Short mmCIF file of C-alpha atoms in Angstrom, two decimals:
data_model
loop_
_atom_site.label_atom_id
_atom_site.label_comp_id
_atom_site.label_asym_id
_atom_site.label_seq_id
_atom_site.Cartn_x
_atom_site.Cartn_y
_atom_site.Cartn_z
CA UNK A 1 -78.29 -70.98 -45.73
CA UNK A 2 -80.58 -68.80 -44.36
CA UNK A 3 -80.86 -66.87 -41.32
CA UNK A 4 -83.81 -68.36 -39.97
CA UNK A 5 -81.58 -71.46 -39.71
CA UNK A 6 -78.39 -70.62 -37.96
CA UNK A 7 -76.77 -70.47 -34.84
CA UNK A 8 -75.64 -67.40 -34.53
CA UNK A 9 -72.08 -67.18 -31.05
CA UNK A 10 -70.91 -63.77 -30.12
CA UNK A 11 -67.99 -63.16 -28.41
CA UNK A 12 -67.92 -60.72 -26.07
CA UNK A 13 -71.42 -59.29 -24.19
CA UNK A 14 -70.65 -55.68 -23.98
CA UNK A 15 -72.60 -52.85 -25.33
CA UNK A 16 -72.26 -53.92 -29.39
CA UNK A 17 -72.62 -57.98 -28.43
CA UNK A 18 -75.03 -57.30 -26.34
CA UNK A 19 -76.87 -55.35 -28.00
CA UNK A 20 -76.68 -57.67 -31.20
CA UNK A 21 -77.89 -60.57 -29.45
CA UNK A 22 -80.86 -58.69 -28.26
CA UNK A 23 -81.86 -57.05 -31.37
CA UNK A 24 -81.46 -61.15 -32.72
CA UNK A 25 -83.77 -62.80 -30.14
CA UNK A 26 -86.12 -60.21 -29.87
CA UNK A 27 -86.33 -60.65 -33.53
CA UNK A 28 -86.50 -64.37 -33.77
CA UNK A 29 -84.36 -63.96 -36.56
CA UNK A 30 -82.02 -66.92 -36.39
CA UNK A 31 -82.67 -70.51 -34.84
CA UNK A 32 -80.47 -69.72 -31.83
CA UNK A 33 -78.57 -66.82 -30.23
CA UNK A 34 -75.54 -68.23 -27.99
CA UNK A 35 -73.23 -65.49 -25.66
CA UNK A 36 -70.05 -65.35 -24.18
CA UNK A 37 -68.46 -64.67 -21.13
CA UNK A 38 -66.42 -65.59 -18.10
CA UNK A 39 -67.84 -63.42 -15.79
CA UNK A 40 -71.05 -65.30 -13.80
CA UNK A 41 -72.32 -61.62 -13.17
CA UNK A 42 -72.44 -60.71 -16.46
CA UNK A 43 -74.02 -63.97 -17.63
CA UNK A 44 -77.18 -62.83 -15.14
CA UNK A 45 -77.67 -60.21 -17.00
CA UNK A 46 -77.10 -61.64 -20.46
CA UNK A 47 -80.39 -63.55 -19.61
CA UNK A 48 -81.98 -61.09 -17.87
CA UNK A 49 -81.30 -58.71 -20.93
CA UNK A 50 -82.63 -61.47 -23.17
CA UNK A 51 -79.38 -60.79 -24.88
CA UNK A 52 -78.74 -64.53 -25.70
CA UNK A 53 -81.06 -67.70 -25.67
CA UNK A 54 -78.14 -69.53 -24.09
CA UNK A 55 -74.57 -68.12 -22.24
CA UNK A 56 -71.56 -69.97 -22.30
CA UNK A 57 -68.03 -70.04 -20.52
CA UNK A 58 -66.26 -72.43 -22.64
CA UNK A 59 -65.31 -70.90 -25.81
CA UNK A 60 -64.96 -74.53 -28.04
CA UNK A 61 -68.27 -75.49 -26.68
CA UNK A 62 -70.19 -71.93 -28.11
CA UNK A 63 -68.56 -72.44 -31.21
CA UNK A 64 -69.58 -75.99 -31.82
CA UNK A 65 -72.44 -75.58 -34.37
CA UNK A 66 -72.65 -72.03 -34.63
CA UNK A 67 -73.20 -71.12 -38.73
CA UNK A 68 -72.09 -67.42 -37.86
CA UNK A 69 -69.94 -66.41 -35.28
CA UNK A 70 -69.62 -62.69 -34.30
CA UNK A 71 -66.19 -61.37 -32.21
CA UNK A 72 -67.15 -58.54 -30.45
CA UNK A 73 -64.19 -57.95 -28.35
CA UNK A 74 -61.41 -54.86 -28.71
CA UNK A 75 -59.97 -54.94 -31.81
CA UNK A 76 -56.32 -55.79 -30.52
CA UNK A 77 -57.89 -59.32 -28.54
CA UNK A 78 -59.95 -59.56 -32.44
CA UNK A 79 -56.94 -60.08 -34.02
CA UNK A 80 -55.72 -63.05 -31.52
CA UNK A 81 -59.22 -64.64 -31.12
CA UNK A 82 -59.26 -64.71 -35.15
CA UNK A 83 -55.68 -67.41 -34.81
CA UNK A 84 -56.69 -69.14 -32.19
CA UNK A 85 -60.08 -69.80 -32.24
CA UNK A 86 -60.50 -71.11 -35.15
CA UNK A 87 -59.55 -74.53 -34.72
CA UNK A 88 -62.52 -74.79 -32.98
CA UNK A 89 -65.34 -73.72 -35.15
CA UNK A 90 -67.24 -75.83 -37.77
CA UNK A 91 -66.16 -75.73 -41.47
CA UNK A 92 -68.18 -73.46 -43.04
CA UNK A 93 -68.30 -71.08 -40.28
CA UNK A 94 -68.58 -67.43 -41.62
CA UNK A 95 -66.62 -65.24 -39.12
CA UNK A 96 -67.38 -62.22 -38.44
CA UNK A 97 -66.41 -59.47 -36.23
CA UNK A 98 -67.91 -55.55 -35.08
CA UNK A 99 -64.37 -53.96 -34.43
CA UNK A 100 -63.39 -49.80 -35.66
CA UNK A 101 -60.19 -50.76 -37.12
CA UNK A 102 -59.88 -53.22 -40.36
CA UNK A 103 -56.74 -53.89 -41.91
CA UNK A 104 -54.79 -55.93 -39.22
CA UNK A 105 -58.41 -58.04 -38.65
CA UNK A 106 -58.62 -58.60 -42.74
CA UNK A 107 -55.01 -59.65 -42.46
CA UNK A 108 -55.13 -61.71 -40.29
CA UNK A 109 -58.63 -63.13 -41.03
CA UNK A 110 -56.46 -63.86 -45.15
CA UNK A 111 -54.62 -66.39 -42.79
CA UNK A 112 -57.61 -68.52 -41.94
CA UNK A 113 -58.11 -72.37 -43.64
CA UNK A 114 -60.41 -72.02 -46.87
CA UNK A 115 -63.30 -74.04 -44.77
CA UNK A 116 -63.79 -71.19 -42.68
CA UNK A 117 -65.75 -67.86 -44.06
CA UNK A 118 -63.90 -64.63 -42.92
CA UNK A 119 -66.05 -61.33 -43.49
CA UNK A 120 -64.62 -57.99 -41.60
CA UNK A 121 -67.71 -55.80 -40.28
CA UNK A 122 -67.97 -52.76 -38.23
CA UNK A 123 -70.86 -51.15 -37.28
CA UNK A 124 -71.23 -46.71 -37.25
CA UNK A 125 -72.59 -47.02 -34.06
CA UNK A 126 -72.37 -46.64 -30.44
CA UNK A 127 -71.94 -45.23 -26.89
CA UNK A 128 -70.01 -43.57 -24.44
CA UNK A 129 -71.01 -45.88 -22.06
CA UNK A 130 -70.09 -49.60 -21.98
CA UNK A 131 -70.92 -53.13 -20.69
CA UNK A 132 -73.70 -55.32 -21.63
CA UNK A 133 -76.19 -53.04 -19.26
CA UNK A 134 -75.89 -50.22 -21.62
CA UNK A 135 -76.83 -52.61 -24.59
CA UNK A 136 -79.60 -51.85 -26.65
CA UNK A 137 -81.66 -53.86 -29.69
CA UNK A 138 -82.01 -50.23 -31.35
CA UNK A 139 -78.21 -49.32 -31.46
CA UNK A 140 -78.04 -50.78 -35.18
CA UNK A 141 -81.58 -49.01 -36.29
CA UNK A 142 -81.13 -46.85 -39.55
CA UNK A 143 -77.02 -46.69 -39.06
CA UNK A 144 -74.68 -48.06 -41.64
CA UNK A 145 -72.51 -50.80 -41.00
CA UNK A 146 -69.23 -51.76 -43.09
CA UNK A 147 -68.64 -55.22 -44.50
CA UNK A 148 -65.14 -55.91 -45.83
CA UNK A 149 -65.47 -59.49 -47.45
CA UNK A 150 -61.63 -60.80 -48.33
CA UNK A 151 -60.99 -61.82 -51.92
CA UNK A 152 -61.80 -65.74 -50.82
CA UNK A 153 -64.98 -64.99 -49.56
CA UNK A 154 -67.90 -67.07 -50.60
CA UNK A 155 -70.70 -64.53 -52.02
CA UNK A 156 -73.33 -67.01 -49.96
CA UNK A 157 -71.83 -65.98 -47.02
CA UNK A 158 -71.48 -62.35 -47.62
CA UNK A 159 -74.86 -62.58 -48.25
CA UNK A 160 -75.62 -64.04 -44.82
CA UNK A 161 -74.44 -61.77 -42.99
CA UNK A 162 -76.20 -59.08 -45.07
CA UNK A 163 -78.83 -60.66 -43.93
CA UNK A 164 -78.15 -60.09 -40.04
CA UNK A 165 -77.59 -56.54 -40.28
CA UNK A 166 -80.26 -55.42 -42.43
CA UNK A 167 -82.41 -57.83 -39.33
CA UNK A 168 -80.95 -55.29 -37.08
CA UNK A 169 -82.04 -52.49 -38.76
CA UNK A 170 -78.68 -51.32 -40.14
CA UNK A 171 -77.72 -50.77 -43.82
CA UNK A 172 -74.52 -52.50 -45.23
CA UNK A 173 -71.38 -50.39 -46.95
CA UNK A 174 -69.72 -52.69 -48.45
CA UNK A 175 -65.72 -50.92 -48.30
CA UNK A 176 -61.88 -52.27 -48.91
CA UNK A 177 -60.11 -52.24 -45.38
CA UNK A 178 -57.53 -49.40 -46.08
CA UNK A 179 -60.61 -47.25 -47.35
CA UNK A 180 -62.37 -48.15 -44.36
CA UNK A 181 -59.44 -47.24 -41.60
CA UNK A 182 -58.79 -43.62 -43.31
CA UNK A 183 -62.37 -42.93 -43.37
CA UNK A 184 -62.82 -44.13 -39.69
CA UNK A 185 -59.53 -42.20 -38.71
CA UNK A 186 -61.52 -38.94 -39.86
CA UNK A 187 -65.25 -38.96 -38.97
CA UNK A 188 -64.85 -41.32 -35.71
CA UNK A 189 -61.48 -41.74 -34.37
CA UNK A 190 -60.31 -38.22 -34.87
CA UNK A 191 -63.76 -36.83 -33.08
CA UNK A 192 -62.30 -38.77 -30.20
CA UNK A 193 -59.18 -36.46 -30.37
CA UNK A 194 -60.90 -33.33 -30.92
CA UNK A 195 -63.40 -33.84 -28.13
CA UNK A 196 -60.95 -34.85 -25.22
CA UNK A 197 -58.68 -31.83 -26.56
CA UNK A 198 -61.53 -29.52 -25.35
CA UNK A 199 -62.35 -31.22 -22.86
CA UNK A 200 -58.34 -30.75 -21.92
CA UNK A 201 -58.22 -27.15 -22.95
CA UNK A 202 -61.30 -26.61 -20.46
CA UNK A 203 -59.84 -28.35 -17.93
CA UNK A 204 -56.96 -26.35 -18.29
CA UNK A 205 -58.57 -23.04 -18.59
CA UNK A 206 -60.75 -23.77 -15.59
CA UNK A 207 -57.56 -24.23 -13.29
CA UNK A 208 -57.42 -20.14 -13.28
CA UNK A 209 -60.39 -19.35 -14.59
CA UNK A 210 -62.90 -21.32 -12.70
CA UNK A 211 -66.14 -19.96 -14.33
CA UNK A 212 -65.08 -21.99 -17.43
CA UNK A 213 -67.54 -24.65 -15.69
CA UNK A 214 -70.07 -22.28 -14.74
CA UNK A 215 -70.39 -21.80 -18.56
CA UNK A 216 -70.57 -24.98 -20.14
CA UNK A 217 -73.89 -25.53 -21.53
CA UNK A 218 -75.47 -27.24 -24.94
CA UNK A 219 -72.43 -26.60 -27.05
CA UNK A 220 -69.47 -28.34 -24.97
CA UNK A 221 -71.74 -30.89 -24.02
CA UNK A 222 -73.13 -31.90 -27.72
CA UNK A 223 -69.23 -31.65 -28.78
CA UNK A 224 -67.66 -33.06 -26.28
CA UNK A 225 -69.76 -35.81 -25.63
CA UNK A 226 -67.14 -38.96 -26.70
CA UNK A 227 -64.53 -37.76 -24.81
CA UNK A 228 -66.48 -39.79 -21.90
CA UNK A 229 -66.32 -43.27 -23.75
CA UNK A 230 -64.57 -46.56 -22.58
CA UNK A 231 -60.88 -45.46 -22.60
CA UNK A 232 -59.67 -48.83 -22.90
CA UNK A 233 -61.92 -49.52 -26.55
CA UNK A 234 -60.29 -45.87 -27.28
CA UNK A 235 -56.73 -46.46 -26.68
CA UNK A 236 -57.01 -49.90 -28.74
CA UNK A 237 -58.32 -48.25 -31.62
CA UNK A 238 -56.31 -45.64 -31.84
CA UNK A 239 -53.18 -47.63 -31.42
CA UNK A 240 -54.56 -49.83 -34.01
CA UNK A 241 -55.56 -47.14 -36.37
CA UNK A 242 -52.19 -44.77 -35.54
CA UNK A 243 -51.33 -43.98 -39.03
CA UNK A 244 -54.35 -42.93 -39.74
CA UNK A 245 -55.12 -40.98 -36.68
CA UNK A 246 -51.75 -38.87 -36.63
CA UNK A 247 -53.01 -37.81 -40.42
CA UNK A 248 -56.41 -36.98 -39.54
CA UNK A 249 -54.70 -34.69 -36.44
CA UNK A 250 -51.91 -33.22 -38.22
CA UNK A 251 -55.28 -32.04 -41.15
CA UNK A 252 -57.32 -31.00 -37.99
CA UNK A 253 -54.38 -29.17 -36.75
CA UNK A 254 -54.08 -26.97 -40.24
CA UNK A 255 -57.07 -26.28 -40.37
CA UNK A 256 -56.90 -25.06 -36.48
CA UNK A 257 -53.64 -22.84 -38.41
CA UNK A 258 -55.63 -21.92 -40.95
CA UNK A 259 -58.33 -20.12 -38.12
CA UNK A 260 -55.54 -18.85 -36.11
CA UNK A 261 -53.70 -17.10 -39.81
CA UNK A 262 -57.25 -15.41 -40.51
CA UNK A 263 -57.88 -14.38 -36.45
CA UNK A 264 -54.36 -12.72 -36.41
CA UNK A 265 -54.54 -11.27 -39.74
CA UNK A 266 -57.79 -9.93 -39.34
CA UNK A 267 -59.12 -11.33 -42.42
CA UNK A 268 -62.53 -10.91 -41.90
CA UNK A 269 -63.43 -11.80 -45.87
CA UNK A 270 -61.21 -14.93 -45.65
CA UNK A 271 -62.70 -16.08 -42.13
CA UNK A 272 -66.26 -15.80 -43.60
CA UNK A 273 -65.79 -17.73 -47.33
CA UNK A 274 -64.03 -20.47 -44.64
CA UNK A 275 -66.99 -20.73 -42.03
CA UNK A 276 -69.61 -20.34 -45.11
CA UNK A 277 -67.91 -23.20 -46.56
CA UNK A 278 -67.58 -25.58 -43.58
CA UNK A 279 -71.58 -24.21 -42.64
CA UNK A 280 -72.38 -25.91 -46.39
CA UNK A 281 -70.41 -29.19 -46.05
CA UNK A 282 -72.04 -29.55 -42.19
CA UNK A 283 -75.85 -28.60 -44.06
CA UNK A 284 -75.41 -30.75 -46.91
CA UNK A 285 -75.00 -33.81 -44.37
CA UNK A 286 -78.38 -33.46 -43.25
CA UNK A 287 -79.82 -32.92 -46.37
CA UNK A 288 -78.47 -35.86 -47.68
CA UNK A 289 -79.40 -37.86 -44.64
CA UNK A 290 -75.77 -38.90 -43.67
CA UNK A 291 -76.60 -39.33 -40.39
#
């Protein structure tokens, strides 16, 4: 089946459903785009937005025809709308959701009844600023987005989805879950970390040395610019992702060792190869167009 010709129901009208459904129906890309949600003041805005051709409240009746339906919830509620709603969705339904952590969604999507279609996804995108008003049908535009297909998935439906996101604008990485979750801990979930730690050695700082503030320009704002995001999507993916995470920080904090040896040292030669290094890694990302 083709794009053109599905339904497509996402759960959950925040910033990434929202601004999914309104990259889709600005688009025209699929025969109908349904949304989600129990609030009547978000569902205003869902149509105001254009972020849905229709909203719904009743989650059996959204998922009654839909070809392709799209959880876009936290990742811990992911993993309980994957066993329980799917009772209530057609067979043939691929299933899809847009959450930063992918090994407890692919196991429990391996759970699901053969006549459903389960396909992991998460999208290398985003905001520090939530809710459907800061949605946006550019978010997806020239960023990757991982698909993590289980071993039972039905190429045709891979492929549909495929089609979605490259509708978007986005450009499918096709990754195992554990692959996914280590990578994620390191470029995403641990730039969480490091930014609210400066934000909390600032803060700190500041308390006697109020001019910290006065200073803070360009540099703390560029770096610490995630520590502002929605601390409730941040606390579920890091809880989800722990493993990972307390890795990634106990790396970050060698490396942190590794400055402090060469500082106290006063190994000038040593602190230069370092930074020249790190300058080449951070270089060759925009020359390969990483970003």
């Amino acid at each position: 089946m083709k794009l053109s010709e599905c339904t497509v129901a996402i759960i959950g009208m925040g910033l990434m459903g929202g601004s999914l459904g309104r990259a889709l129906v600005s688009t025209r890309a699929c025969k109908e785009v349904r949304g989600f949600t129990r609030s009547p003041e978000n569902g205003e805005s869902i149509v105001s937005l254009q972020a849905a051709d229709r909203v719904f409240t009743d989650l059996p009746d959204i998922l009654a025809g839909a070809r392709l339906t799209v959880l876009a919830t936290p990742v811990r509620t992911i993993e309980q709308q994957i066993a329980t709603l799917y009772p209530f969705m057609d067979s043939g339904t691929v299933l899809t959701d847009m959450g930063s952590v992918k090994r407890n969604v692919v196991e429990a999507m391996r759970k699901l009844p053969p006549e459903i279609q389960p396909i992991a996804g998460h999208p290398m995108c985003g905001k520090e600023t939530a809710g459907i008003q800061a949605s946006d049908p550019e978010l997806f535009r020239n960023k990757k987005w991982v698909v993590v297909p289980t071993e039972d998935t039905d190429p045709r439906a891979v492929r549909l989805l495929e089609e979605l996101i490259e509708t978007v604008g986005a450009r499918v990485v096709v990754m195992d879950a554990e692959t996914h979750d280590l990578a994620a801990a390191c470029v995403s979930h641990l730039a969480y970390v490091l930014a609210a730690s400066l934000v909390s050695s600032a803060d700190l700082t500041a308390r006697t040395v109020p001019q910290v503030w006065e200073l803070a320009s360009s540099g703390f704002r560029d770096t610490s610019r995630v520590a502002a995001g929605n601390i409730d999507m941040v606390m579920d993916i890091l809880s989800a992702n722990k493993d990972n995470v307390l890795a990634m920080i106990e790396t970050a904090t060698e490396q942190l060792g590794d400055f402090a040896r060469l500082l106290t040292t006063g190994d000038e030669a040593g602190l230069r190869e370092k930074l020249t290094h790190i300058r080449m890694t951070r270089r060759s990302c925009d020359t390969n167009k990483l970003f």
